[in-house]
Short mmCIF file of C-alpha atoms and ligand atoms in Angstrom, two decimals:
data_model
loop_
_atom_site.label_atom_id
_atom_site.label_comp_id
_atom_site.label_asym_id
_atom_site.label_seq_id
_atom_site.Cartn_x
_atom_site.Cartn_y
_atom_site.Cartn_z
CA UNK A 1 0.00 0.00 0.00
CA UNK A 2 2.70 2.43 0.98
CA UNK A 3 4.03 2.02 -2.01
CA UNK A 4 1.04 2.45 -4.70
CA UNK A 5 0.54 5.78 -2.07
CA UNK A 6 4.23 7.12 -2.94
CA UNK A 7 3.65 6.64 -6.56
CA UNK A 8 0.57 8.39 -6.72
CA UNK A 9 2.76 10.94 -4.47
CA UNK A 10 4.98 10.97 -7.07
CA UNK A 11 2.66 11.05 -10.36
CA UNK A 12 0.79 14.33 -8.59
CA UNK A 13 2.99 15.97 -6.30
CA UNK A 14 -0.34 16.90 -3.64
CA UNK A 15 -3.18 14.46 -2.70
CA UNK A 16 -5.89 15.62 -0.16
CA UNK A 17 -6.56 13.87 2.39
CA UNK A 18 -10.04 12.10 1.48
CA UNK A 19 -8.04 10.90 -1.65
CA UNK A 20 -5.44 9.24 1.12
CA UNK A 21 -7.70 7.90 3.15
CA UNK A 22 -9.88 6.36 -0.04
CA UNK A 23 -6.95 4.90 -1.35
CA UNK A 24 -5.68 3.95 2.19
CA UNK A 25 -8.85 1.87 3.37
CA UNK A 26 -10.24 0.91 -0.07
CA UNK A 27 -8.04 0.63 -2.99
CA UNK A 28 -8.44 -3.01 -4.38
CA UNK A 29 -6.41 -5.40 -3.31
CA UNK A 30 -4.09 -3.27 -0.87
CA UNK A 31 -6.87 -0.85 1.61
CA UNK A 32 -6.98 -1.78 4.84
CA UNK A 33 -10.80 -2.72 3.91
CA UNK A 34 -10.31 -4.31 1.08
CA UNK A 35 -7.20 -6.45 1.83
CA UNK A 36 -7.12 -9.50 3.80
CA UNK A 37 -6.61 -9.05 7.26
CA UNK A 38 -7.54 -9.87 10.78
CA UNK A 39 -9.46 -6.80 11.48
CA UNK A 40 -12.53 -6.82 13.72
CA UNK A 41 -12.70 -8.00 17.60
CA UNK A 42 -10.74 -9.43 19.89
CA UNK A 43 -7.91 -10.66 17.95
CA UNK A 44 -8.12 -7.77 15.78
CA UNK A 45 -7.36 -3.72 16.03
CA UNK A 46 -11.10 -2.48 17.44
CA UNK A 47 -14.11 -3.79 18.57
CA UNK A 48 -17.70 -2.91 17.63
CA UNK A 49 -20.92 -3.13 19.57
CA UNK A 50 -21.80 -6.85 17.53
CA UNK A 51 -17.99 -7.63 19.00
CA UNK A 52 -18.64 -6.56 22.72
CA UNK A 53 -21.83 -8.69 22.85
CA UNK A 54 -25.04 -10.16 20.92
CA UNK A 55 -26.89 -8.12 23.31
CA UNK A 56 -26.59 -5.16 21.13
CA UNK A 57 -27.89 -7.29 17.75
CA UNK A 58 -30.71 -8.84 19.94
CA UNK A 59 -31.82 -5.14 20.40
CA UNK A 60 -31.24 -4.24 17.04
CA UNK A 61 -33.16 -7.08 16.00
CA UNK A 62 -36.40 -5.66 18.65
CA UNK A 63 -36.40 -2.70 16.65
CA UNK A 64 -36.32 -4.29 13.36
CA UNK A 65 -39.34 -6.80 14.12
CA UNK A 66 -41.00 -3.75 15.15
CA UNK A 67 -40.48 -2.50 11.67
CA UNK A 68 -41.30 -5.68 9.51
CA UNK A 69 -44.75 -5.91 11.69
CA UNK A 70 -46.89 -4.91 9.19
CA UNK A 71 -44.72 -5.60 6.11
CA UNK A 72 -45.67 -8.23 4.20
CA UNK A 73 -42.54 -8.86 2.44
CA UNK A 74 -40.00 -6.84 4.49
CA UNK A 75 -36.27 -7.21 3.90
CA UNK A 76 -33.17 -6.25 5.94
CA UNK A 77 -30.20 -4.57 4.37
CA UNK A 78 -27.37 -4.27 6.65
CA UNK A 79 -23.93 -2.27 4.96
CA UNK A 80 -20.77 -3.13 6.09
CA UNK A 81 -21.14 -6.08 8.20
CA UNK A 82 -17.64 -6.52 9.35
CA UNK A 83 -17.52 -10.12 10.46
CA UNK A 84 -21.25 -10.82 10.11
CA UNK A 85 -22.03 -11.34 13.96
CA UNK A 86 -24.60 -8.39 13.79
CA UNK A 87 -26.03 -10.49 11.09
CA UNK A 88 -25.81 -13.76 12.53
CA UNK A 89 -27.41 -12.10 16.33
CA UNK A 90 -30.03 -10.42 14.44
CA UNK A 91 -31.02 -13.54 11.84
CA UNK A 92 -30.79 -15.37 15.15
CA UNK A 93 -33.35 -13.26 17.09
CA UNK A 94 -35.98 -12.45 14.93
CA UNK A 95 -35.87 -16.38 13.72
CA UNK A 96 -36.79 -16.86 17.85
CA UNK A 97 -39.59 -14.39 17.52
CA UNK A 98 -40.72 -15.70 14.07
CA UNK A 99 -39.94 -12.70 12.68
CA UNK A 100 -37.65 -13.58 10.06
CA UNK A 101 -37.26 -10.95 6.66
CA UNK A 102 -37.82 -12.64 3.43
CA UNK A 103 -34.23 -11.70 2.81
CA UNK A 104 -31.28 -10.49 4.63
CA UNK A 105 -29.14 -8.21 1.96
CA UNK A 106 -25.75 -7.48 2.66
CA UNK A 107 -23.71 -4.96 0.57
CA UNK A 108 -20.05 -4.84 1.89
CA UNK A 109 -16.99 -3.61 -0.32
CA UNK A 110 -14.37 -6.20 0.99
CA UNK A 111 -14.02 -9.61 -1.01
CA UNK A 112 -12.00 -10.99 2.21
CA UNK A 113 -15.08 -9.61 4.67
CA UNK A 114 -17.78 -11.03 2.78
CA UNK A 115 -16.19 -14.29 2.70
CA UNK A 116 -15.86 -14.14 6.34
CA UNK A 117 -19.64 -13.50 6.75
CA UNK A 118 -20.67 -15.96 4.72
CA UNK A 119 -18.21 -18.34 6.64
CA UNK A 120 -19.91 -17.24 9.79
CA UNK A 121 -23.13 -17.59 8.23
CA UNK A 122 -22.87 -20.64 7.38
CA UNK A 123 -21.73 -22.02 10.72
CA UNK A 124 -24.10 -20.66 13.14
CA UNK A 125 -26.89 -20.27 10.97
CA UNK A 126 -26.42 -22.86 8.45
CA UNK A 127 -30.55 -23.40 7.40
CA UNK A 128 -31.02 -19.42 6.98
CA UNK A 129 -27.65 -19.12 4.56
CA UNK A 130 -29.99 -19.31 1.62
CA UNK A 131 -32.08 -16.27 3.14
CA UNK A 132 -29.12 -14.26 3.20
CA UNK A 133 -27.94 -12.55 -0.74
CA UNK A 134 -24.53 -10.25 -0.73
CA UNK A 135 -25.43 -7.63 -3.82
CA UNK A 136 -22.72 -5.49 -5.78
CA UNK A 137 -23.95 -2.44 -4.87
CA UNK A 138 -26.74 -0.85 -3.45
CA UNK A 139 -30.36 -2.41 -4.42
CA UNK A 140 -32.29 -1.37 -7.31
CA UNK A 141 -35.03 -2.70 -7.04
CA UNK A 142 -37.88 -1.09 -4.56
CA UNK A 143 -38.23 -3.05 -1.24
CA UNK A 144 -40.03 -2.48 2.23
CA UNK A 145 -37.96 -2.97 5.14
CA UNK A 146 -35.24 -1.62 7.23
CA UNK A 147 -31.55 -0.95 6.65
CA UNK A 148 -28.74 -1.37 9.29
CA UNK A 149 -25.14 0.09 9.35
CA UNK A 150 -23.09 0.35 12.86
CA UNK A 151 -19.79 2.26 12.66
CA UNK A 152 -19.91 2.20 8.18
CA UNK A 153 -20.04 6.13 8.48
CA UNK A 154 -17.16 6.39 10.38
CA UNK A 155 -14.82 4.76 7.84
CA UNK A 156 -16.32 7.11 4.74
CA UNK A 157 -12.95 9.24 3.57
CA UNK A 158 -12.95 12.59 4.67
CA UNK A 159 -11.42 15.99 3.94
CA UNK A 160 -9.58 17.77 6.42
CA UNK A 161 -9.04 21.36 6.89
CA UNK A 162 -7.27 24.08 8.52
CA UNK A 163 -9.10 27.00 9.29
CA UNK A 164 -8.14 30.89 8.92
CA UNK A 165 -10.27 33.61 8.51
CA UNK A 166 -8.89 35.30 5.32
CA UNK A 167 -8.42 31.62 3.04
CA UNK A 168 -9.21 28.28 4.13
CA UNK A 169 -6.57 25.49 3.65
CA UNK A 170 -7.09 22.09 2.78
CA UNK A 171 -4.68 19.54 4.27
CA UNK A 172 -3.14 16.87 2.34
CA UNK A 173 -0.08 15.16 1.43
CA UNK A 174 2.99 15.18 -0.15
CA UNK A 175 6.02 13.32 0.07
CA UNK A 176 8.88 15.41 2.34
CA UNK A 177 12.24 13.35 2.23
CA UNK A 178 10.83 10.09 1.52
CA UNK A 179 8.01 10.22 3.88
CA UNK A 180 4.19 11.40 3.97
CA UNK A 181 4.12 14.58 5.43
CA UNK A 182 0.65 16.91 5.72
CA UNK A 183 0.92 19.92 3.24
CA UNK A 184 -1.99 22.53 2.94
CA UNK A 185 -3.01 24.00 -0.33
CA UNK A 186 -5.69 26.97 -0.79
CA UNK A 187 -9.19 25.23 -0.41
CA UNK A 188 -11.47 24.56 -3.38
CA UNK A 189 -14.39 27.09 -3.11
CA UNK A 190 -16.47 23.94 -2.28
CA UNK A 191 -14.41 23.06 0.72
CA UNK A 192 -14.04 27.15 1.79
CA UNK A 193 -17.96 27.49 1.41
CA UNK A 194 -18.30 23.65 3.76
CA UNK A 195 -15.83 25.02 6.37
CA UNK A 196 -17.66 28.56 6.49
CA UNK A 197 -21.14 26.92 7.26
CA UNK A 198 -19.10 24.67 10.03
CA UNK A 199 -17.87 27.41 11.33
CA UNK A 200 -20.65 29.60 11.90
CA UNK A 201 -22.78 26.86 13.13
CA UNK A 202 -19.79 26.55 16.13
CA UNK A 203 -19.79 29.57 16.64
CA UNK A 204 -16.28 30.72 15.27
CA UNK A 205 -13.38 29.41 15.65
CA UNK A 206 -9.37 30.75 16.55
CA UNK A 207 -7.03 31.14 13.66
CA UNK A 208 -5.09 27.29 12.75
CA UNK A 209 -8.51 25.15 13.92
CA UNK A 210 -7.80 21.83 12.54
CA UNK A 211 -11.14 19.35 11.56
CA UNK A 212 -12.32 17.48 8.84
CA UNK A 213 -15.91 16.74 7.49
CA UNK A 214 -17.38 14.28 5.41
CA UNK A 215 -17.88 15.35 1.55
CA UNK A 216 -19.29 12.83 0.36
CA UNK A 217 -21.82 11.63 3.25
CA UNK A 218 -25.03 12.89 1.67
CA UNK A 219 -24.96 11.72 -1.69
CA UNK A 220 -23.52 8.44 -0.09
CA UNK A 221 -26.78 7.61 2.33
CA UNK A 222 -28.84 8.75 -0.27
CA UNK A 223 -27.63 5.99 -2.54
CA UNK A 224 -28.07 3.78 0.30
CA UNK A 225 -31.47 4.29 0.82
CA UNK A 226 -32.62 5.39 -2.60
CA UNK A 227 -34.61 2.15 -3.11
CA UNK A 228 -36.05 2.00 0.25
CA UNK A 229 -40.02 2.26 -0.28
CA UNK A 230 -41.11 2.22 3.18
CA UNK A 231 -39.43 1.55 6.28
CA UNK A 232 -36.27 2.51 8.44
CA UNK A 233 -32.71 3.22 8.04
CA UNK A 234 -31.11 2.57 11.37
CA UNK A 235 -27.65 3.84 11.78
CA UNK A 236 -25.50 3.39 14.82
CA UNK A 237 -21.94 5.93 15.55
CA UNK A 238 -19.69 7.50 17.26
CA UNK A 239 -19.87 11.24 16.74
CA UNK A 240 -22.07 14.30 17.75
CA UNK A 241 -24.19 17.01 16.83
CA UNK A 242 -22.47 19.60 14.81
CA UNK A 243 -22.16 22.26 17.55
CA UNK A 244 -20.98 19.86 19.85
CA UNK A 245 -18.49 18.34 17.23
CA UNK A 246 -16.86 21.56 15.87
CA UNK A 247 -16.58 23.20 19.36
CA UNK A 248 -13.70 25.51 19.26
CA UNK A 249 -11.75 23.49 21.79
CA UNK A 250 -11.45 20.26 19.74
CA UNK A 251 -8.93 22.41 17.13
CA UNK A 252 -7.27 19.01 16.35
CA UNK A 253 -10.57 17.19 14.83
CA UNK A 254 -11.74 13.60 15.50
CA UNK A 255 -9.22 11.82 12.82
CA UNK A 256 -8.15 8.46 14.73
CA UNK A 257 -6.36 5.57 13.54
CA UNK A 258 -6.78 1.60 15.09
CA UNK A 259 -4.03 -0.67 14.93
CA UNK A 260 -3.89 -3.75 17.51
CA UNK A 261 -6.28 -2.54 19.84
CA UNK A 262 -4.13 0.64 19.64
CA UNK A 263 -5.51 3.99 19.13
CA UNK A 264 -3.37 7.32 17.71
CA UNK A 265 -4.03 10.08 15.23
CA UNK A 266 -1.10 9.66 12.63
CA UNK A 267 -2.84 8.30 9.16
CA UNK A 268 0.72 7.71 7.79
CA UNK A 269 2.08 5.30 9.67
CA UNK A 270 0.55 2.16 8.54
CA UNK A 271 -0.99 2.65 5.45
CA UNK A 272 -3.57 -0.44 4.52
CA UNK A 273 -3.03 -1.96 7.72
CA UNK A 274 -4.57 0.47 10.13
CA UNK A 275 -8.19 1.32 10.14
CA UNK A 276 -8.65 5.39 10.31
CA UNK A 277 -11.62 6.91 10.95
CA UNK A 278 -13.38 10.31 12.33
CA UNK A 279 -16.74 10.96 14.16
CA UNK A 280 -19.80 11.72 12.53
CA UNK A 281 -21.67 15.32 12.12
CA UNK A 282 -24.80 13.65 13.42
CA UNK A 283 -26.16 17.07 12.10
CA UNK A 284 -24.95 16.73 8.62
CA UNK A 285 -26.81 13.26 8.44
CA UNK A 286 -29.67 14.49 10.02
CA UNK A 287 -29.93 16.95 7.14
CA UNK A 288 -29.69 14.48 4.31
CA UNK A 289 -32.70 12.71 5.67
CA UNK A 290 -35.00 15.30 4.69
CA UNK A 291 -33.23 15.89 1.47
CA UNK A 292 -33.72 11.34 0.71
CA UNK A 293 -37.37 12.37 1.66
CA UNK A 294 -37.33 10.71 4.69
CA UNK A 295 -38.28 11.49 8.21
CA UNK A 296 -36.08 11.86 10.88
CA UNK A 297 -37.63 9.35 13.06
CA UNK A 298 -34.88 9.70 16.13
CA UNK A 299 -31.83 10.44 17.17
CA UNK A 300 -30.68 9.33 20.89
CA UNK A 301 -27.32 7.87 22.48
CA UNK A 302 -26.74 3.94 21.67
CA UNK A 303 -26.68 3.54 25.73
CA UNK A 304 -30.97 5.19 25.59
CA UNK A 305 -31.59 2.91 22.51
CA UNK A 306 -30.32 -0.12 23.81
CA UNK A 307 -32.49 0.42 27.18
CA UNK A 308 -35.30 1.11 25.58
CA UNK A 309 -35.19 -1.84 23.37
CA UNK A 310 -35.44 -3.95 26.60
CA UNK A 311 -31.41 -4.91 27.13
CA UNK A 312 -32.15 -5.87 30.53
CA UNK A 313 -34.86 -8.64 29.06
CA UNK A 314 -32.78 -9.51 27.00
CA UNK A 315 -29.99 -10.64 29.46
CA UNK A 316 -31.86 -12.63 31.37
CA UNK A 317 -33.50 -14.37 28.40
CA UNK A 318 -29.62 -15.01 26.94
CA UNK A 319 -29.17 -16.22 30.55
CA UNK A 320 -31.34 -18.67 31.30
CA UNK A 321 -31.30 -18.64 34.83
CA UNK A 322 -27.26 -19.39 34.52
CA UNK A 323 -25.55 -16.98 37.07
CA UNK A 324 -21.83 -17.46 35.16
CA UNK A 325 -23.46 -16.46 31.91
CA UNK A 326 -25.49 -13.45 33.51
CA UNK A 327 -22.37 -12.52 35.06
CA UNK A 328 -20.57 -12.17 31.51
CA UNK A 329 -23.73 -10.89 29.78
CA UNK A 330 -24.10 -8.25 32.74
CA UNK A 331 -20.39 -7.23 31.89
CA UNK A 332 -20.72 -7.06 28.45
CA UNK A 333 -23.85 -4.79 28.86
CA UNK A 334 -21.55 -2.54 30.78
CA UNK A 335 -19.62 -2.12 28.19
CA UNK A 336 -22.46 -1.08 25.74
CA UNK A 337 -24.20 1.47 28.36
CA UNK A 338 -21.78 3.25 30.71
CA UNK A 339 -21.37 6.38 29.72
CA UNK A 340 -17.43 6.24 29.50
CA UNK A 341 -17.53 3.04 27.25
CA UNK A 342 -19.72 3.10 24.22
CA UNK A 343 -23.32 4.32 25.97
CA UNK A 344 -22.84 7.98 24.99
CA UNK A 345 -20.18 8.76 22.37
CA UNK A 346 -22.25 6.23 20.17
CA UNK A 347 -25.26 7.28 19.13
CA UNK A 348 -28.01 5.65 16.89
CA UNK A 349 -30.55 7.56 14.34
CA UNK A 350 -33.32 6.57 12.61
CA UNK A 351 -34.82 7.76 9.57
CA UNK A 352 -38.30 6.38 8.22
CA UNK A 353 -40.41 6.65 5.61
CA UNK A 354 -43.95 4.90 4.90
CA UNK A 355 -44.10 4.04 8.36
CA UNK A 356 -47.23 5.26 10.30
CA UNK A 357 -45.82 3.73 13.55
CA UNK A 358 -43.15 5.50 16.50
CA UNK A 359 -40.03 3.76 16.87
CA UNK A 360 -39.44 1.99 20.60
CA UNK A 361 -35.64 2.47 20.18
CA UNK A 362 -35.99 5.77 20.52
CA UNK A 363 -38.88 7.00 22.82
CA UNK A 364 -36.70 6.79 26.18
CA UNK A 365 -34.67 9.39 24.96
CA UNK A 366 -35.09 12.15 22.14
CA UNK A 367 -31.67 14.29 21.29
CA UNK A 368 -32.89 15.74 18.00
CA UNK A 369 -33.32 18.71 19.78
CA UNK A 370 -29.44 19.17 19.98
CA UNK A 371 -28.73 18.51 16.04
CA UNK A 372 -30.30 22.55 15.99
CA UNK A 373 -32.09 21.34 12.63
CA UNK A 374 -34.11 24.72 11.12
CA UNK A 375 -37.87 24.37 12.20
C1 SAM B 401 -15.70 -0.46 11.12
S1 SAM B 401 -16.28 -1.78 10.16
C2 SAM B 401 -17.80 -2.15 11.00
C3 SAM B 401 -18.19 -3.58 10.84
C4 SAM B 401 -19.51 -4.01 11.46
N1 SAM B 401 -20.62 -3.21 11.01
C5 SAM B 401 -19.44 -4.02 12.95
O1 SAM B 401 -20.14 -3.25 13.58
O2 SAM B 401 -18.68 -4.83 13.49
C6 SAM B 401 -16.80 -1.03 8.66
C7 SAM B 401 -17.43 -1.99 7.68
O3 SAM B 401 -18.01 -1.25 6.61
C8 SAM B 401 -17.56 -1.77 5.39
N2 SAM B 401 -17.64 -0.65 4.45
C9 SAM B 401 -16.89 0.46 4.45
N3 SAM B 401 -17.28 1.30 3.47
C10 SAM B 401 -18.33 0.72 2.86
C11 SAM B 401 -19.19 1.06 1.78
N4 SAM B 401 -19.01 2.19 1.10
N5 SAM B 401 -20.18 0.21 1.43
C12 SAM B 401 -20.35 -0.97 2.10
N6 SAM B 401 -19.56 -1.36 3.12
C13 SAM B 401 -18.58 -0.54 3.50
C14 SAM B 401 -16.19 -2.31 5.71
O4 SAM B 401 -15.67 -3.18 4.77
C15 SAM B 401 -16.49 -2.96 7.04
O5 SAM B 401 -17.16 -4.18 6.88
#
């Protein structure tokens, strides 16, 4: 990977960033995405919510019964599985409720991943494998249903800025002595015009306030849900509301990086074998729901969700009167509430559309207040 970076280094002198971090996580064959690698979970460099526990699909899978109620026909499309346990505790669940979708879609960009989720799949839930269809892009075809994606936003490239009053820089890279080094250039009036709106909606910032945002994030989710007729797009992140995001105090941005377990903010040190990611502008989603033509149905912290879709209930059903196993379960739950683990920095939203019903996920606890959306 390094070395397809340097040539492209070489070919153009200057990349931005979102270019870097495109070519970094996705480029076939070489991004850390696309590549073969250990990457999710214990073993690997992080661990989602489906990691932690299948207490958080069991919930998910609450909320999407709740959906499919009335649909005749509904479907599930989860993005970016990872290593399919989200799948495999959600197939699981509903199965127990008799809730099943017709189909369970999966679009995922990563050869290696998809292989790994059908291996999973086919082990755990070898009689619903033939329920389950992997499509090469984003579905065409109308359907009724909902759509999952935990921590897919996160990993969409982003451009990354540095912010002066008089000219707005982008930040990219170049090569400096052999290595990547960050190098600004004068902003493209799309990025100035971006990082003005940013800025006013935080209220200003000092002169040198480093961030990033995501460029492409609104035509992306609308492709995702494009085809959804009627239902819910359920999506579950770490980030904040824009105001809260771009405070003027956070002048170095949310860009992280995730090697071994290992967390640090320098995108040039392994390139294709680290995952790098930011937060997400909960706002800026928020405001491509309305422009999908879809409702924001929700927004509240993954912690609120999770309680509301009856976590407790769902321990002691997983359980089964074992004390060792609530123990673990209990622990696990922990980790998905408390407010310093993954309760409150992860959030979920939902947007609907067709759907005359409220969702449950999301009626403990109602932040879109916070994303300051115009009345
Ligand atoms: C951080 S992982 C999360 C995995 C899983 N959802 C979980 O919670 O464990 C991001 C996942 O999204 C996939 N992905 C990234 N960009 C994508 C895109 N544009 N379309 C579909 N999948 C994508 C990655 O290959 C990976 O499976």
């Amino acid at each position: 990977m390094r070395a397809a970076l340097e040539r492209e280094l070489e070919a153009h002198g200057w990349i931005s960033f979102e270019r870097y971090m495109d070519l970094a996580l996705y480029a076939p064959g070489l991004g850390y995405y696309s590549a073969g690698a250990r990457k999710f979970g214990a073993g690997g460099d992080f661990v989602t919510a489906p990691e932690v526990s299948r207490l958080f699909g069991a919930c998910v899978a609450q909320q999407c019964r709740e959906v499919l109620r009335d649909m005749s026909d509904g479907c599930v499309l989860e993005i970016g599985p990872g290593t399919g346990r989200l799948a495999v505790d959600v197939l699981s669940r509903l199965e127990s409720l008799d809730s099943l979708p017709r189909r369970y879609l999966i679009l995922e960009v990563s050869a290696d991943l998809r292989e790994r989720q059908r291996g999973l799949i086919a082990r755990r839930l070898p009689h619903l494998l033939p329920r389950v269809e992997w499509l090469d892009g984003p579905p065409t075809a109308p359907f009724d249903g909902v759509i999952l994606a935990n921590e897919v936003l996160d990993a969409l490239p982003i451009a990354r800025f540095r912010w002066h009053s008089s000219a707005c820089e982008e930040l990219g890279i170049t090569l400096s002595g052999g290595r990547f080094a960050w190098c600004g250039r004068p902003a493209s009036a799309a990025v100035t015009d971006a990082c003005r709106r940013l800025a006013a909606a935080a209220g200003g910032w000092d002169e040198g306030y480093v961030s990033e945002y995501c460029p492409r994030l609104e035509a992306w989710a609308h492709t995702m849900v494009s085809s959804l007729r009627s239902g819910a797009a359920l999506w579950f992140d770490y980030g904040l509301p824009r105001a809260q995001y771009y405070l003027a105090e956070r002048h170095e941005g949310t860009l992280r990086c995730h090697f071994r377990q290992r967390a640090f903010d320098d995108p040039f040190l392994h390139p294709g074998l680290q995952d790098i990611t930011a937060w997400v502008d909960f706002t800026a989603l928020a405001e491509a729901s309305a422009t999908a033509g879809f409702e924001l149905a929700g927004f509240t912290t993954q912690a609120f969700f999770l309680a509301a879709m009856g976590i407790d209930r769902e321990m002691q059903r997983l359980a089964g009167g074992d004390e060792t196993q609530f123990a673990r379960l209990a622990a696990e739950a922990r980790q998905l509430l408390m407010p310093g683990a993954m309760g409150e920095c992860f959030k979920a939203m939902a947007w609907t559309r067709g759907l005359a019903r409220q969702l449950s996920g999301f009626a403990l606890q109602d932040l879109r207040h916070t994303l300051r959306l115009p009345e």
